[in-house]
XYZ file of C-alpha atoms in Angstrom:
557
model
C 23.216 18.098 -42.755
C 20.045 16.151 -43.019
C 18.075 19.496 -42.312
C 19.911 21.257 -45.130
C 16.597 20.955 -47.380
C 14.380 22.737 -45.304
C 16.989 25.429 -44.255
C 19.655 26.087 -47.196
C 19.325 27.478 -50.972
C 16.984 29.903 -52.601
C 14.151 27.359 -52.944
C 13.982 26.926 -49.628
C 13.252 30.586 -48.652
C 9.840 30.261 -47.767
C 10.930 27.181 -45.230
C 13.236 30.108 -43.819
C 10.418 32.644 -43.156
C 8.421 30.012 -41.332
C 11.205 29.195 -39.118
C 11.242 32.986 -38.809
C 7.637 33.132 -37.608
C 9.041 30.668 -35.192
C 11.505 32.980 -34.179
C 14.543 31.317 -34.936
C 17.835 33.202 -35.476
C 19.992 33.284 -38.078
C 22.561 31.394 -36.113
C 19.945 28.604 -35.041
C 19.354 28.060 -38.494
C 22.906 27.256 -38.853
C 23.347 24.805 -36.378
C 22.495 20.941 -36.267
C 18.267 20.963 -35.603
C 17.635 18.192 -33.275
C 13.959 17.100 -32.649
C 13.128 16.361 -28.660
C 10.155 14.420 -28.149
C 8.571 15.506 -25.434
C 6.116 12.664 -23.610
C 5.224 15.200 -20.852
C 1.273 15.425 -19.935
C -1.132 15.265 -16.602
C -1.897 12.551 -16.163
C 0.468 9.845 -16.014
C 2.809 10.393 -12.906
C 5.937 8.835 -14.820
C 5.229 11.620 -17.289
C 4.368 14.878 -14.718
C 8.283 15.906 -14.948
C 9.014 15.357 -18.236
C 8.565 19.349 -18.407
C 11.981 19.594 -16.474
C 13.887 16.917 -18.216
C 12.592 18.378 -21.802
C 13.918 21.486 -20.462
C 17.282 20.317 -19.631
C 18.034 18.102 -22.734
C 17.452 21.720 -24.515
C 20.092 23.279 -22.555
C 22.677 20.396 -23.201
C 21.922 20.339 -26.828
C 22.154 24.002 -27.429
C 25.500 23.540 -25.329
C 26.942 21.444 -27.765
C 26.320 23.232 -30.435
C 22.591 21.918 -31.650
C 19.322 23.961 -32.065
C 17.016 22.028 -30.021
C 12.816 21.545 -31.713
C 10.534 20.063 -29.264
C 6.945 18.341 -30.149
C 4.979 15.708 -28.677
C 4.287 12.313 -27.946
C 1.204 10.822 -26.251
C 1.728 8.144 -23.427
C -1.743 6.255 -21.614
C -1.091 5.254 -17.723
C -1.614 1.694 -17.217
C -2.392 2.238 -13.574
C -5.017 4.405 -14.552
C -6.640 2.445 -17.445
C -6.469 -1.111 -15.173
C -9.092 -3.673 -15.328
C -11.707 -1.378 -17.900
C -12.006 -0.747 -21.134
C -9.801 2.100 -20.999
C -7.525 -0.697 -21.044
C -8.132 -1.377 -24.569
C -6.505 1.830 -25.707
C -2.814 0.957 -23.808
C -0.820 -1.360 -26.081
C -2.386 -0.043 -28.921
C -0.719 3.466 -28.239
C 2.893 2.017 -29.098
C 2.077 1.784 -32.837
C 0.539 5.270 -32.334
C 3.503 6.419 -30.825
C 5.558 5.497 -33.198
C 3.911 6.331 -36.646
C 3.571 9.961 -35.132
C 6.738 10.023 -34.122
C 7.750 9.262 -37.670
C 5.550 11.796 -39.440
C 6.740 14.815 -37.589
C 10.900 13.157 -37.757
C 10.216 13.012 -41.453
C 7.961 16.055 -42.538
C 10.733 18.503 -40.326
C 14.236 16.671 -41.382
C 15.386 16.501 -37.869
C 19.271 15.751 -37.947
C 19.331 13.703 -34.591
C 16.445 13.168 -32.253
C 16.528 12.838 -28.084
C 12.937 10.679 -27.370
C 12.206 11.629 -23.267
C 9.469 9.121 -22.526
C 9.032 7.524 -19.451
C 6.175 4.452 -19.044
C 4.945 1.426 -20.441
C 4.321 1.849 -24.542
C 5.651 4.862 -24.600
C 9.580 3.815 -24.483
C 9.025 0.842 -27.013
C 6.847 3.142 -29.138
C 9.655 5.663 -29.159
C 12.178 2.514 -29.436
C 10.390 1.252 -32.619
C 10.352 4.701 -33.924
C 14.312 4.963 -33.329
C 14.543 2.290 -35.493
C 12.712 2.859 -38.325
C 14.315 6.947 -38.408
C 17.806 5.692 -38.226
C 18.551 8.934 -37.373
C 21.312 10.065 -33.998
C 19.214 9.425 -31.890
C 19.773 9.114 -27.749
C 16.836 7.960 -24.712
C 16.555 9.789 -21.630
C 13.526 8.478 -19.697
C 11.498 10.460 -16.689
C 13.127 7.956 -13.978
C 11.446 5.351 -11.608
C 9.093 6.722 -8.689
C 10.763 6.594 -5.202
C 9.483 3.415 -3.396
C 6.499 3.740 -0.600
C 6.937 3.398 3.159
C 4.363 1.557 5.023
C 4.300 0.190 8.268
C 7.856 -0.187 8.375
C 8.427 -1.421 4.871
C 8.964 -0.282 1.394
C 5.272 -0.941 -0.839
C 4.546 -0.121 -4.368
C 1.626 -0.319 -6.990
C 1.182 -4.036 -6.738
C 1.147 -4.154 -3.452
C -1.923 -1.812 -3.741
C -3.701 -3.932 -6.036
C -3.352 -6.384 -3.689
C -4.452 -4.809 -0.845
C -7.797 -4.350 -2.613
C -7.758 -8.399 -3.031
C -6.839 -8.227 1.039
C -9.446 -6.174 1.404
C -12.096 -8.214 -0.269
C -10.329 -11.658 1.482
C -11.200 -9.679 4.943
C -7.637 -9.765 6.204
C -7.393 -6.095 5.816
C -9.943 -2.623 6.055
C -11.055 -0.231 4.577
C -8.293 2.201 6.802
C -5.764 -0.036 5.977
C -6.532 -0.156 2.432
C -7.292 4.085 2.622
C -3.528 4.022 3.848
C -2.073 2.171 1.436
C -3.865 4.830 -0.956
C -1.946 7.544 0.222
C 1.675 6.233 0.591
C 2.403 3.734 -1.808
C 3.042 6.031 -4.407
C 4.706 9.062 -2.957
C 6.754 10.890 -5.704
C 6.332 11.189 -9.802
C 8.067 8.691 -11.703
C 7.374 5.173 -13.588
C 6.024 2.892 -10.567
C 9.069 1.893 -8.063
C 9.048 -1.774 -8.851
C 10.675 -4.039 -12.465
C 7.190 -3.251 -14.004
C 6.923 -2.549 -17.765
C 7.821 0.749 -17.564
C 11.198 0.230 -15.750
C 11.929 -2.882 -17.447
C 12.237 -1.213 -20.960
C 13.955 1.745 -19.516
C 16.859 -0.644 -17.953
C 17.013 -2.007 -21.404
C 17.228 0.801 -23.328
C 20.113 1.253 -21.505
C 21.317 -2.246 -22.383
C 20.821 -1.907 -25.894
C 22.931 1.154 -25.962
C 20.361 3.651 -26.502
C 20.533 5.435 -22.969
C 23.485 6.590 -21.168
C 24.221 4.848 -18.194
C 21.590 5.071 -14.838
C 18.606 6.158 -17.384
C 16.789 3.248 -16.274
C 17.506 3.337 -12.319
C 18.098 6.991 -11.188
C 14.933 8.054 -9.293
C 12.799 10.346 -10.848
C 13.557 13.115 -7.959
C 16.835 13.030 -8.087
C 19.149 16.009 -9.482
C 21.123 13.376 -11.113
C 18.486 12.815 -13.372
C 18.206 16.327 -14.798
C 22.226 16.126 -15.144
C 21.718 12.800 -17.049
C 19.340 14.851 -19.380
C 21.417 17.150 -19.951
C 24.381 14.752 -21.075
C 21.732 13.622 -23.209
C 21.211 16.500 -25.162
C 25.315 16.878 -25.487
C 25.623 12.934 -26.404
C 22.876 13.417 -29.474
C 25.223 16.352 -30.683
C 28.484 13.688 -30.661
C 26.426 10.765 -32.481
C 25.584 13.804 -35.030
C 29.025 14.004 -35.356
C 30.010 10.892 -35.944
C 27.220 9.748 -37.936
C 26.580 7.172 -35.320
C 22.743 5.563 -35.838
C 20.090 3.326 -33.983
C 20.638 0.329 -36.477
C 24.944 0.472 -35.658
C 23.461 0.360 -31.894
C 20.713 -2.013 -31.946
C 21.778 -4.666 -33.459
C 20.870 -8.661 -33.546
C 23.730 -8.786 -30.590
C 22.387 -6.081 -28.271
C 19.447 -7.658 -28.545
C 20.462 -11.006 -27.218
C 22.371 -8.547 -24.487
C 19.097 -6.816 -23.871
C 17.464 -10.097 -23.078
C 20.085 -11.875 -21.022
C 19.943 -8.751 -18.946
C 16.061 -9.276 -19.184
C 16.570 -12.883 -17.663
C 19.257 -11.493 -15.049
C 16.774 -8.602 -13.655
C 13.378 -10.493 -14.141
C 12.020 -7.732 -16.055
C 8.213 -7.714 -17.286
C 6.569 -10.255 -19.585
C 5.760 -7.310 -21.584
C 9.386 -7.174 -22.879
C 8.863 -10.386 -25.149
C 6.045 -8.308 -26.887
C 8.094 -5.239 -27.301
C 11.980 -6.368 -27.905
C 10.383 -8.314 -31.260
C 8.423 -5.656 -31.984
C 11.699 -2.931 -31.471
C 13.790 -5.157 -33.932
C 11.406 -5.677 -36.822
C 11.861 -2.226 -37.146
C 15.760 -2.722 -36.878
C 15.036 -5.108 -40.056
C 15.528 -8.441 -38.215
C 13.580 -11.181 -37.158
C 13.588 -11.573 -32.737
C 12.159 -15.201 -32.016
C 10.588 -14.868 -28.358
C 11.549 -18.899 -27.760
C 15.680 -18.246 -27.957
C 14.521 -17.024 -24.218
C 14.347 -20.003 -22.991
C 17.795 -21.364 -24.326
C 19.163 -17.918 -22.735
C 17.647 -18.460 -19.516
C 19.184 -22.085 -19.181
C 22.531 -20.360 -19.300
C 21.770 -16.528 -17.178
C 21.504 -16.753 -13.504
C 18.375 -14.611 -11.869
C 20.486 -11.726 -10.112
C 17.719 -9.411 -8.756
C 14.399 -10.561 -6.838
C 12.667 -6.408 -7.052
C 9.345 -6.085 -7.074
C 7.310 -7.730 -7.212
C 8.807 -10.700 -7.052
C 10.482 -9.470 -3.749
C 11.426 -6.374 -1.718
C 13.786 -4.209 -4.004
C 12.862 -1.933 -5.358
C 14.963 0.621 -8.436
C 15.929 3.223 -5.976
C 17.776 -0.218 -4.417
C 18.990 -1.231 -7.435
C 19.893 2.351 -8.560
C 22.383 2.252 -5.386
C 23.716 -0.885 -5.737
C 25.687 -0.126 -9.126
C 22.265 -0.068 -11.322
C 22.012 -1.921 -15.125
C 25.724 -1.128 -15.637
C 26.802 -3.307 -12.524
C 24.454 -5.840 -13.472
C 26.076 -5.992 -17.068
C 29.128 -6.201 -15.415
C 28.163 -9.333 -13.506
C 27.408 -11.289 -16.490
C 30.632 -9.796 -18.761
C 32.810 -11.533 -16.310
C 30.709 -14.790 -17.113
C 31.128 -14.332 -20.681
C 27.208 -13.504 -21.304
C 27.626 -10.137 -22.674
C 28.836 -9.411 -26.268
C 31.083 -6.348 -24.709
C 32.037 -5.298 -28.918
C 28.508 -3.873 -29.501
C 28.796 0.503 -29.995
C 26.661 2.571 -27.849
C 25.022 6.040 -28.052
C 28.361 7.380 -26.194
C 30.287 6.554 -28.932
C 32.502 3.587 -26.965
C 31.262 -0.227 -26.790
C 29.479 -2.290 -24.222
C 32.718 -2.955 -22.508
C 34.060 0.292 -22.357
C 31.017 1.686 -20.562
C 31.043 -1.122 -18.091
C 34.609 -1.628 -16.974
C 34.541 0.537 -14.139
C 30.886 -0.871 -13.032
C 31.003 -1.948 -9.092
C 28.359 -4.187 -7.816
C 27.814 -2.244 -4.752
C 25.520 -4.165 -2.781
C 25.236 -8.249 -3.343
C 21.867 -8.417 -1.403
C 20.291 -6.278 -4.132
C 22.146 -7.862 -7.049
C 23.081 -10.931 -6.191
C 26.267 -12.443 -7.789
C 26.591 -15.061 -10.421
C 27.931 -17.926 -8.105
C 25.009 -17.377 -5.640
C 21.723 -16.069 -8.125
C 18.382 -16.305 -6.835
C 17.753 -19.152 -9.797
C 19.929 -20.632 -11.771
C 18.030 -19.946 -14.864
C 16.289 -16.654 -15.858
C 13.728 -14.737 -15.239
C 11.405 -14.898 -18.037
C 10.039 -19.034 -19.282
C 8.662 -19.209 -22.860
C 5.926 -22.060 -23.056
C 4.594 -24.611 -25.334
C 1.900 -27.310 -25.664
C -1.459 -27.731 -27.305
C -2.998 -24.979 -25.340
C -0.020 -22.836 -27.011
C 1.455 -24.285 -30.096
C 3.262 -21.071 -30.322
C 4.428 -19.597 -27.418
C 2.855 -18.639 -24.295
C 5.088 -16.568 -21.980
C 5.557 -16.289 -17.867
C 7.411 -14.669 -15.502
C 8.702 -17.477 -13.415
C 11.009 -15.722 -11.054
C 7.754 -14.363 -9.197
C 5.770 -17.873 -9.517
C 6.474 -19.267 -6.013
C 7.947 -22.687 -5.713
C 5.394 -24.742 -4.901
C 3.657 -23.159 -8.498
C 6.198 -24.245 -10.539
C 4.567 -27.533 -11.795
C 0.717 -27.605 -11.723
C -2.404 -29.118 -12.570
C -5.610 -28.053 -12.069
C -9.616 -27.657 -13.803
C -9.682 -24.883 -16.057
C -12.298 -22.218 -15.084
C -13.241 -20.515 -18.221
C -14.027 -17.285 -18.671
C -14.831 -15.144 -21.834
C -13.268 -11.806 -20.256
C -11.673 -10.355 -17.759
C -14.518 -8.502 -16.125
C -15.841 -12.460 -15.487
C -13.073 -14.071 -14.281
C -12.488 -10.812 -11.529
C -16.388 -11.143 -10.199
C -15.831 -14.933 -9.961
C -12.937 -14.737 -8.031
C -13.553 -11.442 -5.517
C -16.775 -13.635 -5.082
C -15.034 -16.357 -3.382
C -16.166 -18.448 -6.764
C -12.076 -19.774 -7.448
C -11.051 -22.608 -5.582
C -7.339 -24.030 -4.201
C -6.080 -25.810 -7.634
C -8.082 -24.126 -10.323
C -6.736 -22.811 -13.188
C -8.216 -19.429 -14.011
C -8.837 -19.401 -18.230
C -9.083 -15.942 -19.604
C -9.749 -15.667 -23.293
C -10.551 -13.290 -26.078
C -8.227 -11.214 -24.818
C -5.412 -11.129 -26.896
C -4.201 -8.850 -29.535
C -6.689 -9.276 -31.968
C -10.158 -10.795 -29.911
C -9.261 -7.684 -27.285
C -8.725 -5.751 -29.046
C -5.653 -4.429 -27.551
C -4.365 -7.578 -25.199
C -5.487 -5.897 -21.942
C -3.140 -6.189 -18.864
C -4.735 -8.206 -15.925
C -3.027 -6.708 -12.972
C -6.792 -6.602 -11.490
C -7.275 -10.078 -11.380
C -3.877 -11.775 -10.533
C -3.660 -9.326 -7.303
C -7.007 -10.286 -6.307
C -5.858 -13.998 -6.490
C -2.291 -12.575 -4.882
C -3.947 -10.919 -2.118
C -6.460 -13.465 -1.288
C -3.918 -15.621 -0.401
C -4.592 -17.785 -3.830
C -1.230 -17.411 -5.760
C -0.213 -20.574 -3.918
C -2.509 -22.766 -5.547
C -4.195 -20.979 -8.430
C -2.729 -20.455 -11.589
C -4.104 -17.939 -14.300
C -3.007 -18.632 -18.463
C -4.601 -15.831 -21.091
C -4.509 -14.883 -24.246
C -4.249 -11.516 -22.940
C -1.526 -10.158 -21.020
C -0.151 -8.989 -17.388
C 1.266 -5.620 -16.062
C 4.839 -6.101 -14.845
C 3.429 -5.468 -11.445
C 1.660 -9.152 -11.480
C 3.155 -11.946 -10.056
C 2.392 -16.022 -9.373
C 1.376 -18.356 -11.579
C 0.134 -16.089 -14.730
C 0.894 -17.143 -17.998
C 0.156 -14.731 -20.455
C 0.432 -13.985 -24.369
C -0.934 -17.516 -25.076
C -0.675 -17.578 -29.222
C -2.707 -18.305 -31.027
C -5.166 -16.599 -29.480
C -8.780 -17.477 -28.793
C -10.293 -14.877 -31.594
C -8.555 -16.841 -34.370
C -9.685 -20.114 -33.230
C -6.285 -20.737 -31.372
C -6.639 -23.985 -28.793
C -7.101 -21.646 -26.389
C -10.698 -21.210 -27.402
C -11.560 -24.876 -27.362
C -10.548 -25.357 -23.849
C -14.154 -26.426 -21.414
C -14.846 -25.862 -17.917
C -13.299 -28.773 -15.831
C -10.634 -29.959 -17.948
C -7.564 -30.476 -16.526
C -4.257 -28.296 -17.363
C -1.342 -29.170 -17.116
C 1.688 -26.781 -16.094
C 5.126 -27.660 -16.197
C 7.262 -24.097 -16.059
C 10.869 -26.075 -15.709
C 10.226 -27.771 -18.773
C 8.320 -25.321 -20.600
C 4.963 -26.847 -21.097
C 1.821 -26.100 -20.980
C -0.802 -28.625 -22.074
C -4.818 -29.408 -21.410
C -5.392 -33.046 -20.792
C -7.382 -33.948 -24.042
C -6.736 -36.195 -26.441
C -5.947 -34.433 -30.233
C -9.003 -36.275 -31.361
C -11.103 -34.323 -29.243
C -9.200 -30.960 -30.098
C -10.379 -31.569 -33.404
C -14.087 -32.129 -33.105
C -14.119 -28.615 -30.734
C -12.065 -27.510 -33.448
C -14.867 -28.516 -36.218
C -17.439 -26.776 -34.003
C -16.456 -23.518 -33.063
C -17.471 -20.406 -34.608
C -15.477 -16.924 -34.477
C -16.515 -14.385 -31.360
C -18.427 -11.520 -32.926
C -16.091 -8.315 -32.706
C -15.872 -6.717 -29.345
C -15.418 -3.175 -31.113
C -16.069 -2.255 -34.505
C -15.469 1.233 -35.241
C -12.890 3.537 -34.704
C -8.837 3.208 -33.992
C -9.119 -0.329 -31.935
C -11.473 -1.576 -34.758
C -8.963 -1.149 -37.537
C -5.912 -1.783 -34.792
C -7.438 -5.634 -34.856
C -8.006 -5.816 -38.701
C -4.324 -4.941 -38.870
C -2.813 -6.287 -35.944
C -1.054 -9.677 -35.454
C 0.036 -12.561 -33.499
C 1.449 -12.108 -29.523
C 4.322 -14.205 -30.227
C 5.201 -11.821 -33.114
C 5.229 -8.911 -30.448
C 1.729 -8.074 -31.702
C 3.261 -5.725 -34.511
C 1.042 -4.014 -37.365
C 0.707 -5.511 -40.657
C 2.752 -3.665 -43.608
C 1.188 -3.968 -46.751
C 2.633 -7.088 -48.984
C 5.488 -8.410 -46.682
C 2.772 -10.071 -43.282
């Protein structure tokens, strides 16, 4: 076993007596040691009952025959940081996550690891960390909060952001919006919609990591303390059979994770982290094969909040598995690829039932014919820029309008909750990004103000920065190269016109290269926005969005 060097021989007597001081028994000592990390804190609600799902991976791993070793992992709620500079400190934590994640993996010689996390950077952070190890290791997430019920309908997170845009629009008040406070998010759990959070939990499940329903069954739910506790027992089988995150996530389950990606209309926050999860794996993930995907995978789910599903919906309706199942029969999924059970792709999904068409839809009647997620390109993004197109509204899809430029997100939300944004415009939010942030802040702050004053219709919003899961319209995010390193974003001027064609992936401001080039010759970098402590050397280090804003390593970036 991995852990013999810390447990067997003479030399390693005084490892012995510290496991002693631990209180470990003889017959512990003996046994497979599996490392649980243990997201659980305070303050994030998807993370409140990670206490009860640590608890019950324990009892399946000592069931089959594994001594289970919890410690930590940190995890930031988005919700919470939103629209300040607590904001800063949210993608950063998924590099965080996963060098400490390594340290403690490492230092102990865990034999196989279960990682319980539950929101946004925590389940790539863990993901990445997977990958690097390569050691057994299986996911079990916290679960998806139950939906809210409001006035006869089913409401979530977003739908509180935009109330606040309602609110400020006058079309709702200040009881309306104190009601929303109180109901929209009733339970614990990762918010109830295909936000980040969820998003990368379905997928973990497509890439084989999790066992089938960890991305769907509600937080609440017994099932999902059952689930944990299969987790625990499925680490102690991979043990056995030597059976590793690389074997799992390979270059295949990767184009699986994103056709599924395209089918759900997950978060624009995946093409950050899927590249991110496989250069760990050792491969290269180019962000633009989504596009040739998405001409090919049918949009199968509309949830929120790009319409009024919601996971607890999708969790009855046959969850990730049926969805897979849906696009095996089209030929989409590569059914060969081995799982953490032990069996492939196919095997896990042959008795999947789609059990409710309305929720996902199927193939020969999708919402779109093309997927979820658009990759763009032009001279305002010679790289990529990336949007969620199945919650732009039709009428979006193909735009032009004067740029309104601001330098940060704080500017660009007083200018439009002060009634400053007009029908057309196209909202310009730079600096941003991974590097000019630092940290590529979410904007769920001021694409719900535009949502719930009634702008998403007519205003479209393009960043360097990026967008919780929970945004929808028009917002084009993860424009690369970004603003701080002189990308074209930068150059753009108040009252130019840009262009936006989403169908044929384009997006484009309507000046001539010539002119490019003189802005070009005059601009000057931003001064830092932060220059001391983690987020200071996070942007010395940190690179492009299109890369999946990964680290530097030393002599290979």
């Amino acid at each position: 076993m991995r852990s013999d060097c810390v447990r067997e021989g003479m030399q390693q007597a005084p490892h012995r007596s510290l496991f002693n001081a631990l209180g470990m028994t003889e017959e512990e000592m003996k046994r497979p040691m599996i490392g649980i990390v243990n997201s659980y804190n305070e303050i994030v609600p998807g993370h409140m009952n990670l206490d009860k799902i640590t608890e019950a991976v324990k009892l399946g791993v000592a069931e089959a025959g594994g001594t289970p070793v919890v410690f930590p992992a940190i995890a930031v709620c988005d919700g919470i940081a939103m629209g300040h500079s607590g904001m800063k400190y949210s993608l950063v934590t998924r590099d965080l996550i996963c060098d400490s994640t390594e340290c403690v993996a490492m230092a102990h010689k865990f034999d196989g690891l279960v990682m319980i996390p539950n929101c946004d950077k925590s389940v790539p952070g863990l993901l990445m960390a997977a990958a690097r190890l390569n050691i057994p290791t299986v996911f079990i997430s916290g679960g998806p909060m139950l939906a809210g019920h409001l006035k006869g309908r089913k409401r979530s997170l977003s739908s509180m952001f935009e109330a606040v845009g309602s609110y400020t629009a006058g079309t709702m008040t200040s009881d309306d919006v104190e009601e929303y406070e109180e109901k929209v998010c009733p339970t614990c759990g990762s918010c109830s919609g295909m936000y980040t959070a969820n998003s990368m939990n379905s997928l973990t499940e497509v890439l084989g990591m999790g066992l089938r329903g960890n991305g769907t069954v509600p937080a609440v739910y017994s099932a999902r303390i059952k689930l944990a506790k299969h987790a625990g027992m499925a680490v102690m089988d991979m043990v056995r059979k030597n059976i590793r995150p690389r074997d799992i996530m390979t270059k295949e389950a990767f184009i699986n994770a994103l056709t599924v990606d395209m089918a759900l209309g997950c978060s624009t926050n995946t093409m950050l982290h899927l590249p991110a999860i496989a250069h760990e794996a050792g491969f290269d993930f180019e962000v633009s094969m989504a596009n040739e995907l998405s001409e090919k995978t049918p949009n199968l789910c509309h949830l929120a909040p790009a319409g009024d599903t919601y996971m607890e919906d999708l969790n009855e309706a046959g969850g990730i598995y049926a969805v897979m199942k849906e696009l095996a029969d089209i030929g989409l999924i590569n059914t060969e690829c081995m799982t953490v059970t032990g069996k492939t792709v196919g095997e896990n999904i042959a008795g999947a039932v789609n059990r409710d068409p309305m929720v996902i839809r199927h193939t020969d009647n999708p919402y779109m014919k093309t997927g979820g997620i658009a990759v763009l390109r032009g001279n305002i993004a010679p790289d990529t820029a990336v949007v969620k197109r199945s919650a732009v509204l039709p009428e979006m899809m193909v735009h032009e309008g004067p740029a309104r430029v601001f330098e940060c997100e704080e500017d660009a939300i007083d200018a439009i909750k002060g009634g400053k944004i007009n029908p057309g415009d196209v909202v310009v939010i730079r600096y941003e990004g991974p590097k000019g942030g630092p940290g590529m802040r979410e904007m769920l702050n001021p694409t719900s103000a535009i949502a719930g004053m009634g702008l998403d219709k007519s205003v479209a919003l393009i960043t360097d920065g990026r967008f919780s899961g929970a945004s929808r319209g028009a917002s084009i995010g993860h424009v690369s190269p970004e603003a701080a390193v002189g990308g074209p974003i930068a150059l753009i001027e108040e009252g130019d016109i840009i262009s936006i064609d989403i169908p044929h992936y384009s997006l484009n401001v309507k000046v001539s290269d010539e002119e490019l080039a003189r802005r070009k010759a005059l601009w000057q970098p931003k001064a830092p926005n932060v220059t001391t402590g983690y987020l200071a050397r996070y942007a010395e280090m940190v690179t492009s969005a299109n890369r999946g804003a990964i680290l530097k390593t030393p002599g290979k970036n």
